[in-house]
Amino acid sequence: MVPLTSRREGHAPTRASRWLVSLSLFAAAFTVRALPARNVFDGERVVFYGNDAWYHMRRVGYALAHFPAQLDFDPWLAWPGGARAIWTPVFDLFVTAAVAPAWALGGLPTAETAAAWIPPVLGGACVLVLFHAVRAIEGETVARAAALVLALLVGHSWYSQVGFVDQHVAVALAATGMLGCAVAFAATSLPRVRASLGLSVAQAGALLLWPGAVLHVVLVEIGVLAHALRLPRDAAV
């Protein structure tokens, strides 16, 4: 397989410097997304951002209180007949698992406080995934610049701000993960089977998280197909 063109600098950074850069990028992204905290934490209550975040937390609270039962058919939706939510329960299950220790320690108020901080954490993680994906093909300098742009990007920070407990931040992380897996798939540094499996798992996970992620999957597939068409016939097997 023909590898992607790499533009790495001649002097590879040390492990310590890589950790420092990664921590700095995560800290920058987290700080930007934590700025609206004063609008979220109002005394002893948590004011979540957006209507969807409140319903996500209803499902999370139900799962915490009635474990292992999940809120599938909700009589509060489409009253008086009830209905099912339009999104999958994957994101809500993730939040439930993440805040379960806080629930055990302090009940629902503590769990809500912990849940409010999940979007900035996922937003920072997305910045790191992008940094490593870009560094694999464009080198350290370009990767730092790309990650810093994403850390400060209003569109991304808006959906990953503190208190915005919605699946969109997780979808962005999944899409960036697919990008990283596609880069690994098109490179020669990993065995082809392993890279193919990683990309397949990333795509399946994104679709389970949100059916609308089919748009991201299609874009990644187009890129992988375009790369495959550029390969010599004996290498594209």
CSV table of C-alpha atoms in Angstrom, one decimal:
chain,number,residue,atom,x,y,z
A,1,MET,CA,0.0,0.0,0.0
A,2,VAL,CA,1.2,3.5,-0.8
A,3,PRO,CA,1.5,5.4,2.4
A,4,LEU,CA,0.1,8.9,3.0
A,5,THR,CA,2.7,11.6,2.6
A,6,SER,CA,4.1,12.5,5.9
A,7,ARG,CA,5.5,16.0,6.6
A,8,ARG,CA,6.9,15.3,10.1
A,9,GLU,CA,9.7,17.6,11.2
A,10,GLY,CA,13.2,16.2,11.3
A,11,HIS,CA,13.5,16.4,15.1
A,12,ALA,CA,10.9,14.3,16.8
A,13,PRO,CA,9.6,15.7,20.1
A,14,THR,CA,10.3,13.9,23.3
A,15,ARG,CA,7.7,12.0,25.2
A,16,ALA,CA,7.6,14.6,27.9
A,17,SER,CA,7.0,17.4,25.3
A,18,ARG,CA,4.3,15.4,23.7
A,19,TRP,CA,2.5,15.0,27.1
A,20,LEU,CA,3.0,18.7,27.7
A,21,VAL,CA,1.5,19.7,24.4
A,22,SER,CA,-1.4,17.3,24.8
A,23,LEU,CA,-2.2,18.5,28.3
A,24,SER,CA,-1.9,22.1,27.2
A,25,LEU,CA,-4.3,21.6,24.3
A,26,PHE,CA,-6.8,19.8,26.5
A,27,ALA,CA,-6.6,22.5,29.1
A,28,ALA,CA,-7.1,25.3,26.6
A,29,ALA,CA,-10.2,23.5,25.1
A,30,PHE,CA,-11.6,22.7,28.5
A,31,THR,CA,-11.1,26.3,29.8
A,32,VAL,CA,-12.9,27.8,26.8
A,33,ARG,CA,-15.8,25.4,27.2
A,34,ALA,CA,-16.0,26.0,31.0
A,35,LEU,CA,-16.4,29.8,30.7
A,36,PRO,CA,-20.3,29.7,30.9
A,37,ALA,CA,-20.1,27.8,34.2
A,38,ARG,CA,-21.6,30.8,36.1
A,39,ASN,CA,-24.8,30.4,34.0
A,40,VAL,CA,-25.1,26.7,34.7
A,41,PHE,CA,-24.4,26.4,38.5
A,42,ASP,CA,-27.0,28.5,40.3
A,43,GLY,CA,-26.6,27.9,44.0
A,44,GLU,CA,-27.5,24.3,44.7
A,45,ARG,CA,-29.1,23.5,41.3
A,46,VAL,CA,-27.8,22.9,37.9
A,47,VAL,CA,-29.4,24.8,34.9
A,48,PHE,CA,-28.7,22.7,31.8
A,49,TYR,CA,-28.4,24.4,28.5
A,50,GLY,CA,-31.0,23.7,25.8
A,51,ASN,CA,-34.2,21.7,25.9
A,52,ASP,CA,-32.6,18.4,24.7
A,53,ALA,CA,-30.1,18.5,27.6
A,54,TRP,CA,-33.0,18.4,30.1
A,55,TYR,CA,-34.5,15.4,28.5
A,56,HIS,CA,-31.2,13.6,28.3
A,57,MET,CA,-30.9,14.2,32.1
A,58,ARG,CA,-34.4,12.9,32.6
A,59,ARG,CA,-33.3,9.6,31.0
A,60,VAL,CA,-30.1,9.6,33.0
A,61,GLY,CA,-31.9,10.2,36.2
A,62,TYR,CA,-34.4,7.5,35.5
A,63,ALA,CA,-31.6,5.0,34.7
A,64,LEU,CA,-29.8,5.9,38.0
A,65,ALA,CA,-32.9,5.5,40.1
A,66,HIS,CA,-34.2,2.3,38.4
A,67,PHE,CA,-31.0,0.5,37.3
A,68,PRO,CA,-30.8,-1.6,35.3
A,69,ALA,CA,-34.1,-0.4,33.7
A,70,GLN,CA,-33.9,2.2,31.0
A,71,LEU,CA,-36.5,4.8,30.0
A,72,ASP,CA,-37.6,3.4,26.6
A,73,PHE,CA,-41.3,4.3,26.1
A,74,ASP,CA,-41.8,7.6,27.9
A,75,PRO,CA,-45.4,8.6,28.9
A,76,TRP,CA,-44.2,12.2,29.3
A,77,LEU,CA,-43.5,12.5,25.5
A,78,ALA,CA,-46.4,13.2,23.0
A,79,TRP,CA,-48.8,13.5,25.9
A,80,PRO,CA,-51.2,11.9,26.6
A,81,GLY,CA,-50.3,8.9,24.5
A,82,GLY,CA,-46.6,8.8,25.2
A,83,ALA,CA,-43.8,8.0,22.7
A,84,ARG,CA,-40.1,7.0,22.3
A,85,ALA,CA,-37.3,9.4,22.1
A,86,ILE,CA,-36.0,10.1,18.6
A,87,TRP,CA,-32.4,9.3,19.5
A,88,THR,CA,-30.7,6.1,20.7
A,89,PRO,CA,-30.0,5.5,24.4
A,90,VAL,CA,-26.2,5.1,23.8
A,91,PHE,CA,-25.2,8.6,24.9
A,92,ASP,CA,-27.5,8.6,27.9
A,93,LEU,CA,-26.1,5.2,29.0
A,94,PHE,CA,-22.6,6.6,28.7
A,95,VAL,CA,-23.5,9.6,30.9
A,96,THR,CA,-25.3,7.3,33.4
A,97,ALA,CA,-22.2,5.2,33.7
A,98,ALA,CA,-19.9,8.2,34.0
A,99,VAL,CA,-22.0,9.9,36.8
A,100,ALA,CA,-22.9,6.7,38.7
A,101,PRO,CA,-20.1,7.2,41.3
A,102,ALA,CA,-21.3,10.8,41.9
A,103,TRP,CA,-24.8,9.5,42.3
A,104,ALA,CA,-23.7,7.0,44.9
A,105,LEU,CA,-21.8,9.7,46.8
A,106,GLY,CA,-24.3,12.5,46.8
A,107,GLY,CA,-27.5,11.6,45.0
A,108,LEU,CA,-29.1,13.4,42.1
A,109,PRO,CA,-27.6,16.9,42.7
A,110,THR,CA,-24.1,15.6,42.7
A,111,ALA,CA,-24.8,13.4,39.6
A,112,GLU,CA,-26.2,16.5,37.8
A,113,THR,CA,-23.1,18.5,38.6
A,114,ALA,CA,-20.8,15.8,37.3
A,115,ALA,CA,-22.9,15.4,34.2
A,116,ALA,CA,-22.6,19.1,33.4
A,117,TRP,CA,-18.9,18.8,33.1
A,118,ILE,CA,-19.0,15.9,30.6
A,119,PRO,CA,-19.3,18.0,27.5
A,120,PRO,CA,-16.1,20.0,28.1
A,121,VAL,CA,-14.2,16.8,28.8
A,122,LEU,CA,-15.5,15.3,25.5
A,123,GLY,CA,-14.7,18.5,23.7
A,124,GLY,CA,-11.1,18.5,25.0
A,125,ALA,CA,-10.8,14.8,24.0
A,126,CYS,CA,-12.0,15.7,20.5
A,127,VAL,CA,-9.2,18.3,20.2
A,128,LEU,CA,-6.6,15.7,21.3
A,129,VAL,CA,-7.9,13.1,18.8
A,130,LEU,CA,-7.6,15.7,16.0
A,131,PHE,CA,-4.1,16.6,17.1
A,132,HIS,CA,-2.9,13.0,16.9
A,133,ALA,CA,-4.7,12.4,13.6
A,134,VAL,CA,-3.2,15.4,11.9
A,135,ARG,CA,0.3,14.8,13.4
A,136,ALA,CA,0.3,11.4,11.7
A,137,ILE,CA,0.2,13.0,8.2
A,138,GLU,CA,1.2,16.6,8.5
A,139,GLY,CA,3.7,16.8,11.4
A,140,GLU,CA,3.8,18.4,14.8
A,141,THR,CA,3.5,22.0,13.9
A,142,VAL,CA,0.4,21.7,11.6
A,143,ALA,CA,-1.2,19.4,14.2
A,144,ARG,CA,-0.8,21.9,17.0
A,145,ALA,CA,-2.3,24.6,14.8
A,146,ALA,CA,-5.2,22.5,13.8
A,147,ALA,CA,-5.9,21.4,17.4
A,148,LEU,CA,-5.7,25.0,18.6
A,149,VAL,CA,-8.1,26.2,16.0
A,150,LEU,CA,-10.6,23.5,17.1
A,151,ALA,CA,-10.0,24.3,20.8
A,152,LEU,CA,-11.1,27.9,20.1
A,153,LEU,CA,-13.7,27.3,17.4
A,154,VAL,CA,-17.0,28.8,18.4
A,155,GLY,CA,-19.1,26.2,16.6
A,156,HIS,CA,-17.5,23.3,18.4
A,157,SER,CA,-17.1,25.0,21.8
A,158,TRP,CA,-20.8,26.0,21.7
A,159,TYR,CA,-22.0,22.4,21.5
A,160,SER,CA,-19.4,21.2,24.1
A,161,GLN,CA,-19.8,23.9,26.6
A,162,VAL,CA,-20.5,23.1,30.3
A,163,GLY,CA,-24.1,22.1,30.9
A,164,PHE,CA,-24.9,21.3,27.3
A,165,VAL,CA,-25.5,17.6,27.9
A,166,ASP,CA,-26.4,16.5,24.4
A,167,GLN,CA,-25.2,13.9,22.0
A,168,HIS,CA,-23.7,16.3,19.5
A,169,VAL,CA,-20.4,16.7,21.4
A,170,ALA,CA,-20.1,12.9,21.4
A,171,VAL,CA,-20.9,12.7,17.7
A,172,ALA,CA,-18.2,15.3,17.0
A,173,LEU,CA,-15.8,13.1,18.9
A,174,ALA,CA,-16.9,10.0,17.1
A,175,ALA,CA,-16.5,11.7,13.7
A,176,THR,CA,-13.0,12.9,14.6
A,177,GLY,CA,-12.2,9.4,15.7
A,178,MET,CA,-13.3,8.0,12.4
A,179,LEU,CA,-11.0,10.5,10.7
A,180,GLY,CA,-8.1,9.3,12.8
A,181,CYS,CA,-9.0,5.6,12.0
A,182,ALA,CA,-9.2,6.5,8.3
A,183,VAL,CA,-5.7,8.0,8.4
A,184,ALA,CA,-4.4,4.8,10.1
A,185,PHE,CA,-6.2,2.7,7.5
A,186,ALA,CA,-4.6,4.6,4.6
A,187,ALA,CA,-1.1,4.4,6.2
A,188,THR,CA,1.3,1.5,6.3
A,189,SER,CA,2.2,1.8,10.0
A,190,LEU,CA,-0.5,-0.6,11.1
A,191,PRO,CA,-1.5,-4.0,9.7
A,192,ARG,CA,-4.3,-3.6,7.2
A,193,VAL,CA,-6.7,-6.0,9.1
A,194,ARG,CA,-6.2,-4.1,12.4
A,195,ALA,CA,-6.7,-0.7,10.7
A,196,SER,CA,-9.8,-2.0,8.9
A,197,LEU,CA,-11.2,-3.3,12.1
A,198,GLY,CA,-10.6,0.0,13.9
A,199,LEU,CA,-12.3,2.0,11.2
A,200,SER,CA,-15.3,-0.4,11.1
A,201,VAL,CA,-15.7,-0.2,14.9
A,202,ALA,CA,-15.5,3.6,14.8
A,203,GLN,CA,-18.1,3.8,12.1
A,204,ALA,CA,-20.5,1.4,13.9
A,205,GLY,CA,-20.0,3.2,17.2
A,206,ALA,CA,-20.9,6.5,15.5
A,207,LEU,CA,-24.1,5.1,14.0
A,208,LEU,CA,-25.1,3.5,17.3
A,209,LEU,CA,-24.6,6.9,19.0
A,210,TRP,CA,-26.6,8.8,16.5
A,211,PRO,CA,-28.3,7.6,13.2
A,212,GLY,CA,-27.5,11.0,11.6
A,213,ALA,CA,-23.8,10.1,11.8
A,214,VAL,CA,-24.4,8.3,8.5
A,215,LEU,CA,-23.4,11.6,6.9
A,216,HIS,CA,-20.0,11.4,8.6
A,217,VAL,CA,-19.6,7.7,7.7
A,218,VAL,CA,-20.4,8.4,4.0
A,219,LEU,CA,-17.8,11.2,3.9
A,220,VAL,CA,-15.1,9.0,5.4
A,221,GLU,CA,-16.0,6.2,3.0
A,222,ILE,CA,-15.7,8.5,0.0
A,223,GLY,CA,-12.2,9.5,1.2
A,224,VAL,CA,-11.1,5.9,1.8
A,225,LEU,CA,-12.5,4.9,-1.6
A,226,ALA,CA,-10.7,7.8,-3.3
A,227,HIS,CA,-7.5,6.7,-1.7
A,228,ALA,CA,-8.0,3.1,-2.7
A,229,LEU,CA,-8.6,4.2,-6.4
A,230,ARG,CA,-5.2,5.9,-6.4
A,231,LEU,CA,-3.3,2.7,-5.3
A,232,PRO,CA,-1.7,0.4,-7.8
A,233,ARG,CA,-4.0,-2.5,-8.6
A,234,ASP,CA,-1.7,-5.0,-6.9
A,235,ALA,CA,-1.7,-2.9,-3.7
A,236,ALA,CA,-5.5,-2.3,-3.5
A,237,VAL,CA,-6.3,-5.9,-2.8
